[in-house]
Short mmCIF file of C-alpha atoms in Angstrom, two decimals:
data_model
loop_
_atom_site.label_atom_id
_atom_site.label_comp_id
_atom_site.label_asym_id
_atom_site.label_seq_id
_atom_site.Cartn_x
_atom_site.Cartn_y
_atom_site.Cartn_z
CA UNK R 23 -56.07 41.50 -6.95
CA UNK R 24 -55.77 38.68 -9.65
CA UNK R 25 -57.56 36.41 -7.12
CA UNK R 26 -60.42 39.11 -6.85
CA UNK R 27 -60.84 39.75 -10.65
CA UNK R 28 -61.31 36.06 -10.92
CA UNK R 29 -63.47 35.67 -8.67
CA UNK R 30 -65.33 38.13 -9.87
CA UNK R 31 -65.06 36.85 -13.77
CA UNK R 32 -66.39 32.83 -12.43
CA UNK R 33 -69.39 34.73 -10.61
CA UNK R 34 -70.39 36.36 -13.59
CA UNK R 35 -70.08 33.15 -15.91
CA UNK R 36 -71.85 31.33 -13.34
CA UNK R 37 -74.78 34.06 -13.44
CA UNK R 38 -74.55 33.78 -17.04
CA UNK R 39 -75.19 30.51 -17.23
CA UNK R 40 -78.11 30.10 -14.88
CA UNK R 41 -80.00 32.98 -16.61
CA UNK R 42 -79.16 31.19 -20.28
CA UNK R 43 -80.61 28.04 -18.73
CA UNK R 44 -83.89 29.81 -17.39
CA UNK R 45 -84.48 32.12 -20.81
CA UNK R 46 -84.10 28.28 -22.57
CA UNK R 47 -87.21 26.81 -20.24
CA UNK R 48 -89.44 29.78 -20.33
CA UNK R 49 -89.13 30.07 -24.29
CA UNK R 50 -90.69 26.76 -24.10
CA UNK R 51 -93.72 27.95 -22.84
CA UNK R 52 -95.28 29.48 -26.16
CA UNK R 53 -94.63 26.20 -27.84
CA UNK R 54 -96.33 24.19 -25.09
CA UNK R 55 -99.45 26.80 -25.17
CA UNK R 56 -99.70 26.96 -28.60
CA UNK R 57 -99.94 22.93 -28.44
CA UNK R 58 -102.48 22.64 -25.64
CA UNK R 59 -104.64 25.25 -27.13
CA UNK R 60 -104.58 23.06 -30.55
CA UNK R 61 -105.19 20.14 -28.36
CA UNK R 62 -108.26 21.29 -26.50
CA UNK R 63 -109.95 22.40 -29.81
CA UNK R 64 -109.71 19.24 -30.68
CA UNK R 65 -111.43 17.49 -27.96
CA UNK R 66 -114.35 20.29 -28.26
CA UNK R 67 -114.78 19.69 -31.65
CA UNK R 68 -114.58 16.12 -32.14
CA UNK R 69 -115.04 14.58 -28.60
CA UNK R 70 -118.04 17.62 -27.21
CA UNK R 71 -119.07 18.70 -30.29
CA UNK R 72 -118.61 22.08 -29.37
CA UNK R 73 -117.90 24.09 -32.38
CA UNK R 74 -118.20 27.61 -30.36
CA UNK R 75 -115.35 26.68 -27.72
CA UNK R 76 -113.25 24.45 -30.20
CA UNK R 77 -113.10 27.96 -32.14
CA UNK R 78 -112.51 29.90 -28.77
CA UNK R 79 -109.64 26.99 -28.19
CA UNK R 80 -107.84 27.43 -31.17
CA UNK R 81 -108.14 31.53 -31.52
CA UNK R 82 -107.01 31.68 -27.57
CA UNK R 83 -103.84 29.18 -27.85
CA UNK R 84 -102.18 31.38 -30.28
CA UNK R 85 -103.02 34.45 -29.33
CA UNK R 86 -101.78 33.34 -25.41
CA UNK R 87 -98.42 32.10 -26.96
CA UNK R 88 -97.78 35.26 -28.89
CA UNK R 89 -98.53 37.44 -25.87
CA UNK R 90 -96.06 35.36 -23.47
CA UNK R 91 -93.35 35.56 -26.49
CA UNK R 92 -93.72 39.23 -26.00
CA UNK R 93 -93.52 39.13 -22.54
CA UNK R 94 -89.91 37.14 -22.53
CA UNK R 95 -88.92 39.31 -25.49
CA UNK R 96 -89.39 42.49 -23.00
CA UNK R 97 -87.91 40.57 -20.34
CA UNK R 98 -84.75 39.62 -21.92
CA UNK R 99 -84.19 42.98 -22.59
CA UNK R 100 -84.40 44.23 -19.02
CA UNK R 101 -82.09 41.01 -18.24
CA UNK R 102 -79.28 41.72 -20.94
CA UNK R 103 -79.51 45.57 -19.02
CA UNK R 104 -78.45 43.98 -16.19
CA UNK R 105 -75.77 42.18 -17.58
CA UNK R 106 -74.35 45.27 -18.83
CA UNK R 107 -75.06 47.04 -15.54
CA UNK R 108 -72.87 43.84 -13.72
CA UNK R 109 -70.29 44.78 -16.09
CA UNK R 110 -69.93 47.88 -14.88
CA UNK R 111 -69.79 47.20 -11.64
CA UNK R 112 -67.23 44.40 -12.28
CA UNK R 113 -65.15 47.37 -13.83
CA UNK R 114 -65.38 49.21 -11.05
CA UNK R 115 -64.72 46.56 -8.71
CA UNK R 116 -61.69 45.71 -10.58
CA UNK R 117 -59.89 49.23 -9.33
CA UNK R 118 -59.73 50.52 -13.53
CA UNK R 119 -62.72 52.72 -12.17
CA UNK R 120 -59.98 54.96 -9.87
CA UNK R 121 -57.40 54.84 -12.91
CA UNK R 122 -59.99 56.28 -14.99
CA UNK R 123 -60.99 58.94 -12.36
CA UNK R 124 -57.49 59.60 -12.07
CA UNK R 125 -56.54 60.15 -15.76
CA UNK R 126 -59.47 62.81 -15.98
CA UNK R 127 -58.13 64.90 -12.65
CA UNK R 128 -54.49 65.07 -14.27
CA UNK R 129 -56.48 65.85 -17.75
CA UNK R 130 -58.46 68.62 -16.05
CA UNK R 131 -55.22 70.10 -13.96
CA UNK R 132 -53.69 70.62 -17.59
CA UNK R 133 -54.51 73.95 -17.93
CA UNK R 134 -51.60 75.93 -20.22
CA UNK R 135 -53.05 76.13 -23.55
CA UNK R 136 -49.82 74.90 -25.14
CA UNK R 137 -50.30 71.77 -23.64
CA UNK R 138 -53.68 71.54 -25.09
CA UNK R 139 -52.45 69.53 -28.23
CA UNK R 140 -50.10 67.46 -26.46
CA UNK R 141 -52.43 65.93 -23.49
CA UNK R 142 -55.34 65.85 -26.45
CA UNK R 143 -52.76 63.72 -28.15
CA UNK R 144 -51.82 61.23 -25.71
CA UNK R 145 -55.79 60.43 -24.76
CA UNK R 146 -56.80 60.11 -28.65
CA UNK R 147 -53.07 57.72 -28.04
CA UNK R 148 -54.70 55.26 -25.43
CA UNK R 149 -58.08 55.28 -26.97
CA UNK R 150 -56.63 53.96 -30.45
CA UNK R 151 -54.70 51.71 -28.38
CA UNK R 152 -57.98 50.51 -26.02
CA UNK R 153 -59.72 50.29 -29.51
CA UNK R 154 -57.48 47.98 -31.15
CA UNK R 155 -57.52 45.84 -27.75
CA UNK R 156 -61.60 45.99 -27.51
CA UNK R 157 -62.29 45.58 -31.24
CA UNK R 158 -59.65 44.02 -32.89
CA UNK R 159 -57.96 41.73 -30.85
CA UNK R 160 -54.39 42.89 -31.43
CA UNK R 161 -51.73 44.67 -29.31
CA UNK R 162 -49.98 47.48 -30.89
CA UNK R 163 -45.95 47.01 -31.41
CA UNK R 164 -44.34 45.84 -28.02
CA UNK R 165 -40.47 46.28 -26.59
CA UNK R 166 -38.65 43.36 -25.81
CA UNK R 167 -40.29 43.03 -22.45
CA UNK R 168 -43.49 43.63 -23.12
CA UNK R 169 -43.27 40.92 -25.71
CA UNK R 170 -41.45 38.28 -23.33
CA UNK R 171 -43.49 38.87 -20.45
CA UNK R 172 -46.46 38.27 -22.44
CA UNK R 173 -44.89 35.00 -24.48
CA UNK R 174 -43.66 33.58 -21.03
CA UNK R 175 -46.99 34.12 -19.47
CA UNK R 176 -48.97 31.91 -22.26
CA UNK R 177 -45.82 29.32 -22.28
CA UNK R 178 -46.30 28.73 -18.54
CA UNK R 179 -49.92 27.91 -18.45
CA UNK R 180 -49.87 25.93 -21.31
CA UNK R 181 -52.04 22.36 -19.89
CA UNK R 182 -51.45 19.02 -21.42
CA UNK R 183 -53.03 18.32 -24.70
CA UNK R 184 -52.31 21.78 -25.55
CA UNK R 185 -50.11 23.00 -28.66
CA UNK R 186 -47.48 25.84 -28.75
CA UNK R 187 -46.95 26.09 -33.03
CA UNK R 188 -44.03 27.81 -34.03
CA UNK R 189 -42.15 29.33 -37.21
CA UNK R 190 -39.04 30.30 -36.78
CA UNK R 191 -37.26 32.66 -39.20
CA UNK R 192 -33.65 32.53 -38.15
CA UNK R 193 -33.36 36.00 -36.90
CA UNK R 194 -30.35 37.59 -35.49
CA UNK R 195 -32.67 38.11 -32.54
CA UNK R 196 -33.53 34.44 -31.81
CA UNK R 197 -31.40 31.99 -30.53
CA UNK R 198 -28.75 34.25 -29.00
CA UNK R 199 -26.92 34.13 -25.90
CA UNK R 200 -29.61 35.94 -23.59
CA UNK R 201 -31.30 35.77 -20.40
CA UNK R 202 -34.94 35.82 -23.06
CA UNK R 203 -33.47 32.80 -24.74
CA UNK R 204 -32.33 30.86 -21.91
CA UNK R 205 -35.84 31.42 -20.37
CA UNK R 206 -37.60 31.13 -23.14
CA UNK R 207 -35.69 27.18 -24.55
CA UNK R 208 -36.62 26.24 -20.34
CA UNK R 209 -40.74 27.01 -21.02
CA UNK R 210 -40.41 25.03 -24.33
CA UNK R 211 -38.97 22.21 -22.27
CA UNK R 212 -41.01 22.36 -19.60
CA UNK R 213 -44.15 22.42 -21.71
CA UNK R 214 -43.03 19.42 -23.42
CA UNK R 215 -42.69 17.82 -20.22
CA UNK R 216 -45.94 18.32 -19.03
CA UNK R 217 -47.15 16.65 -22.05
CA UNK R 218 -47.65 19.52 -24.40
CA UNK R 219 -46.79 19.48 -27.82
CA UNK R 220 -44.42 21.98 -29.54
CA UNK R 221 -44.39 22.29 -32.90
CA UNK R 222 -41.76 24.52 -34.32
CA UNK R 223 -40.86 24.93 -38.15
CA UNK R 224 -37.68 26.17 -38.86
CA UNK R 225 -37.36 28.53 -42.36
CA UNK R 226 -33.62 28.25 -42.64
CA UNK R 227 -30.62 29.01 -45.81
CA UNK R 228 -29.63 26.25 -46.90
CA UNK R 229 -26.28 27.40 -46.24
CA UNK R 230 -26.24 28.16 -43.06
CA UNK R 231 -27.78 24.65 -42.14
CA UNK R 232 -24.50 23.10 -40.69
CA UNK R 233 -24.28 26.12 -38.47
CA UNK R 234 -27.76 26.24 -37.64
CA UNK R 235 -27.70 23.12 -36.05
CA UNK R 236 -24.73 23.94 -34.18
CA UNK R 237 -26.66 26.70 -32.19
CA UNK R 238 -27.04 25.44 -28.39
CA UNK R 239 -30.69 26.50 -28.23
CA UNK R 240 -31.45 24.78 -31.89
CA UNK R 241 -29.45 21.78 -30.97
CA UNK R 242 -31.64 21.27 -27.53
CA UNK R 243 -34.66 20.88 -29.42
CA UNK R 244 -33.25 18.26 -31.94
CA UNK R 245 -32.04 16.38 -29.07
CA UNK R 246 -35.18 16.32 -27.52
CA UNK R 247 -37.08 15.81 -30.00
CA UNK R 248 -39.87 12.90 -29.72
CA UNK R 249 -43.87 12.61 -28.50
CA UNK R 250 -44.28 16.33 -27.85
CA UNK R 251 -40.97 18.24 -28.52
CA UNK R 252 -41.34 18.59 -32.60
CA UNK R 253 -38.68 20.43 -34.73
CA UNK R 254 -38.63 20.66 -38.19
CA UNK R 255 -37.12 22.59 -40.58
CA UNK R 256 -37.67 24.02 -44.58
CA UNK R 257 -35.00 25.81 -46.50
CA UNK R 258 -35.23 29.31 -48.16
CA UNK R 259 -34.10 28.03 -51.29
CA UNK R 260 -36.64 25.34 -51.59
CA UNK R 261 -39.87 26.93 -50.41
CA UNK R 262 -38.93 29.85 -52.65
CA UNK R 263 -39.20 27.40 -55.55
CA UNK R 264 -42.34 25.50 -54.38
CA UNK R 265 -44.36 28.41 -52.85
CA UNK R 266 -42.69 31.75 -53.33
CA UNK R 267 -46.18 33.30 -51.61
CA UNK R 268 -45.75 31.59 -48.60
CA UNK R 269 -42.49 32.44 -48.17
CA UNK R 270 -43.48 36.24 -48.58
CA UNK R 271 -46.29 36.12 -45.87
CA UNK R 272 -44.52 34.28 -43.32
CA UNK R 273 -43.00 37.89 -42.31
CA UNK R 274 -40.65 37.52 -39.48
CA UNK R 275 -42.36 34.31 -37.47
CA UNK R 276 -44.71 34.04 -34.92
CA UNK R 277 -45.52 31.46 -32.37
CA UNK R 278 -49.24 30.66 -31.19
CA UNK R 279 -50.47 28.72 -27.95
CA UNK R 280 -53.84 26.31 -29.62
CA UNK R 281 -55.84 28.85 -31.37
CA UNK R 282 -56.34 31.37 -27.99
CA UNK R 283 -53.05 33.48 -29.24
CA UNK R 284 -50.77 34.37 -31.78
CA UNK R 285 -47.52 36.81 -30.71
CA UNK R 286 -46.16 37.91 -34.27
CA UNK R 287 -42.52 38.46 -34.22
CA UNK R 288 -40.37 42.21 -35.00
CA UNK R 289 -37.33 42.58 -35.52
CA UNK R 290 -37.06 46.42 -35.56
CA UNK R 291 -34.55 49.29 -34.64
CA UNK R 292 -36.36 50.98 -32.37
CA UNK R 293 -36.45 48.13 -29.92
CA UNK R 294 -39.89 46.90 -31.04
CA UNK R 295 -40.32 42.88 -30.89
CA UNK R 296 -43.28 41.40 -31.42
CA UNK R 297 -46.91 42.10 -31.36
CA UNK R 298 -50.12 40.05 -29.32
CA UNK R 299 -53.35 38.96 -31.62
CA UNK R 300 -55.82 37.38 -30.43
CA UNK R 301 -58.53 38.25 -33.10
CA UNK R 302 -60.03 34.98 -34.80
CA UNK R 303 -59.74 35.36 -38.36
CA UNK R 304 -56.21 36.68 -37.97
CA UNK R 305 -55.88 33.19 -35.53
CA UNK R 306 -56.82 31.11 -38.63
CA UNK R 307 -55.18 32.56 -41.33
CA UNK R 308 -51.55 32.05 -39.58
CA UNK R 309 -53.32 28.23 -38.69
CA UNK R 310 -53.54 27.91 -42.34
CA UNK R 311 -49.99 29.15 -43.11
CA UNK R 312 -48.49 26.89 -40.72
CA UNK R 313 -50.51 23.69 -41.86
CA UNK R 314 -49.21 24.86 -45.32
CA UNK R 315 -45.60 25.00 -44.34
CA UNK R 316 -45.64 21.42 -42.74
CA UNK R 317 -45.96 20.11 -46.06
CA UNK R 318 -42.57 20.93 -46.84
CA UNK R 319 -40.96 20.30 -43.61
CA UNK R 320 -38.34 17.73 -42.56
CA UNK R 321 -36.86 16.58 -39.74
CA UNK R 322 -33.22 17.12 -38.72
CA UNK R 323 -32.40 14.04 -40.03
CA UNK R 324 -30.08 13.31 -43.07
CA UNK R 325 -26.07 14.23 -44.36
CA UNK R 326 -26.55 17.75 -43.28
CA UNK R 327 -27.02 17.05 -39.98
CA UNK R 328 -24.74 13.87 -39.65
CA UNK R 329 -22.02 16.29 -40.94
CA UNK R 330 -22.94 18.75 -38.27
CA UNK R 331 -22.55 16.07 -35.46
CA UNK R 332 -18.87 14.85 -36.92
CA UNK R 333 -18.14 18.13 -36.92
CA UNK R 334 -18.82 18.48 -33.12
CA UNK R 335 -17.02 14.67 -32.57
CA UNK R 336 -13.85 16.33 -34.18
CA UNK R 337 -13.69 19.22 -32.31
CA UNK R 338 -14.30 17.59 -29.05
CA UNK R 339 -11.47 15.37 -30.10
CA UNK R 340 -8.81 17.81 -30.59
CA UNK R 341 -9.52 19.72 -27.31
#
């Protein structure tokens, strides 16, 4: 099926493509009438001395170039129907067609009135959430597997020359001892691996820095850090003094793949953990907040971290 709606989705670009090249030649033609027709007049008038069909010339170019404009006007019309028509079909060919048919048979076999609210509810349900897909870019809230399953499908076909930018708010649900995490600290490897760059700022307390550090998953990143693998970090304390704002709108973290995709992170009761945007000016704004935070980034470099790594020496010691 995902070979099929591929397929389908390179035919239709490649259709696209030929009928963008064709409109582009044929909406030359006015132009080059327009020109000919001035041309002509010329050589009747000057060359001939024909005043009459010098006139005719010059009255006929224009009023041939407008007509043909009209013409292609008209015609790209009836071509941008079909283009909507193939659209359709491509729907249908995708098998959403039979999902749809199917939704209005179990609609229609609703028949108790006190269900009336209820099965009213759940279709005005899925076309909010359809809407927010179709018109603004964003998922609603997601569970923890909707949210991983997405985030592991960008990670994995990340190419090289790509970027995966991070921020990283220390949350009780990151960097835990989970099947998510283990996963997740492999695709960040791997990525780097293949030559893409990941960029993650951590926002951080400055007193839990010497325990931060000591976090398997954190640690893995510092010790590969280099060419691609990237971690830096920013306390609390100190962006709160240099740009309180920031802080504020950084919410609970995100992480992006270039600008295709931004997954924002949750960390919510109910099981909720991140939600998928993919709308542009949403894209750009978090850009902007993440060049912003750079500024006042470090790398784990310095005492903090030397004190960290004694503190591991001496324990492996005494064991």
């Amino acid at each position: 099926m995902a070979i099929r709606k591929s397929s389908i989705k390179a035919k239709r670009e490649n259709e696209k493509e030929k009928v963008s090249d064709w409109e582009r030649t044929l909406m030359t033609f006015p132009f080059i009438e327009a020109v000919l027709g001035a041309v002509f007049g010329l050589l009747f008038y000057f060359i001939l001395n024909n005043k009459t069909l010098a006139e005719l010339s010059w009255l006929l170019g224009p009023a041939l170039s407008i007509s043909r404009k009209s013409l292609l006007t008209s015609m790209k019309e009836e071509f941008d129907s079909l283009h909507n028509l193939s659209r359709h079909v491509d729907f249908a060919q995708s098998g959403a067609n039979e999902s749809i048919k199917k939704l209005d048979q179990l609609y229609a076999q609703i028949v108790e009135p006190d269900f009336r609210e209820i099965k009213d509810g759940i279709i005005s349900d899925a076309e909010k959430r359809l809407g927010d897909l179709a018109y603004k870019k964003r998922s609603d809230e997601l569970n923890t597997g909707e949210y991983f399953n997405w985030l592991f499908k960008f990670l994995e076909n990340t190419r090289p020359g790509s970027t995966i930018w991070a921020i990283s708010m220390n949350l009780e649900i990151e960097w835990n001892e989970s099947q998510e995490e283990d996963t997740f600290l492999r695709l960040n490897l791997d990525a780097a691996e293949r030559k893409v760059t990941v960029e993650r700022i951590f926002v951080v307390k400055e007193s839990e820095l010497e325990k931060f550090v000591e976090n398997k998953y954190v640690r893995k990143q510092i010790d590969s850090s280099g060419e691609y693998m990237k971690p830096t970090y920013v306390t609390k304390e100190h962006l709160e003094k240099v740009d309180s704002k920031l802080l504020k709108s950084l919410g609970e973290g995100i992480i992006a793949v270039d600008k295709q995709v931004v997954l924002i992170d949750i960390e919510s009761e109910e099981g909720y953990r991140g939600i998928v945007t993919m709308n542009s000016t949403e894209i750009d704004d978090w850009y902007r907040r993440f060049n912003q935070l750079k500024i006042y980034a470090s790398e784990f470099k310095g005492e903090n971290l030397m004190a960290t790594e004694n503190q591991i020496a001496n324990q492996i010691s005494v064991q």
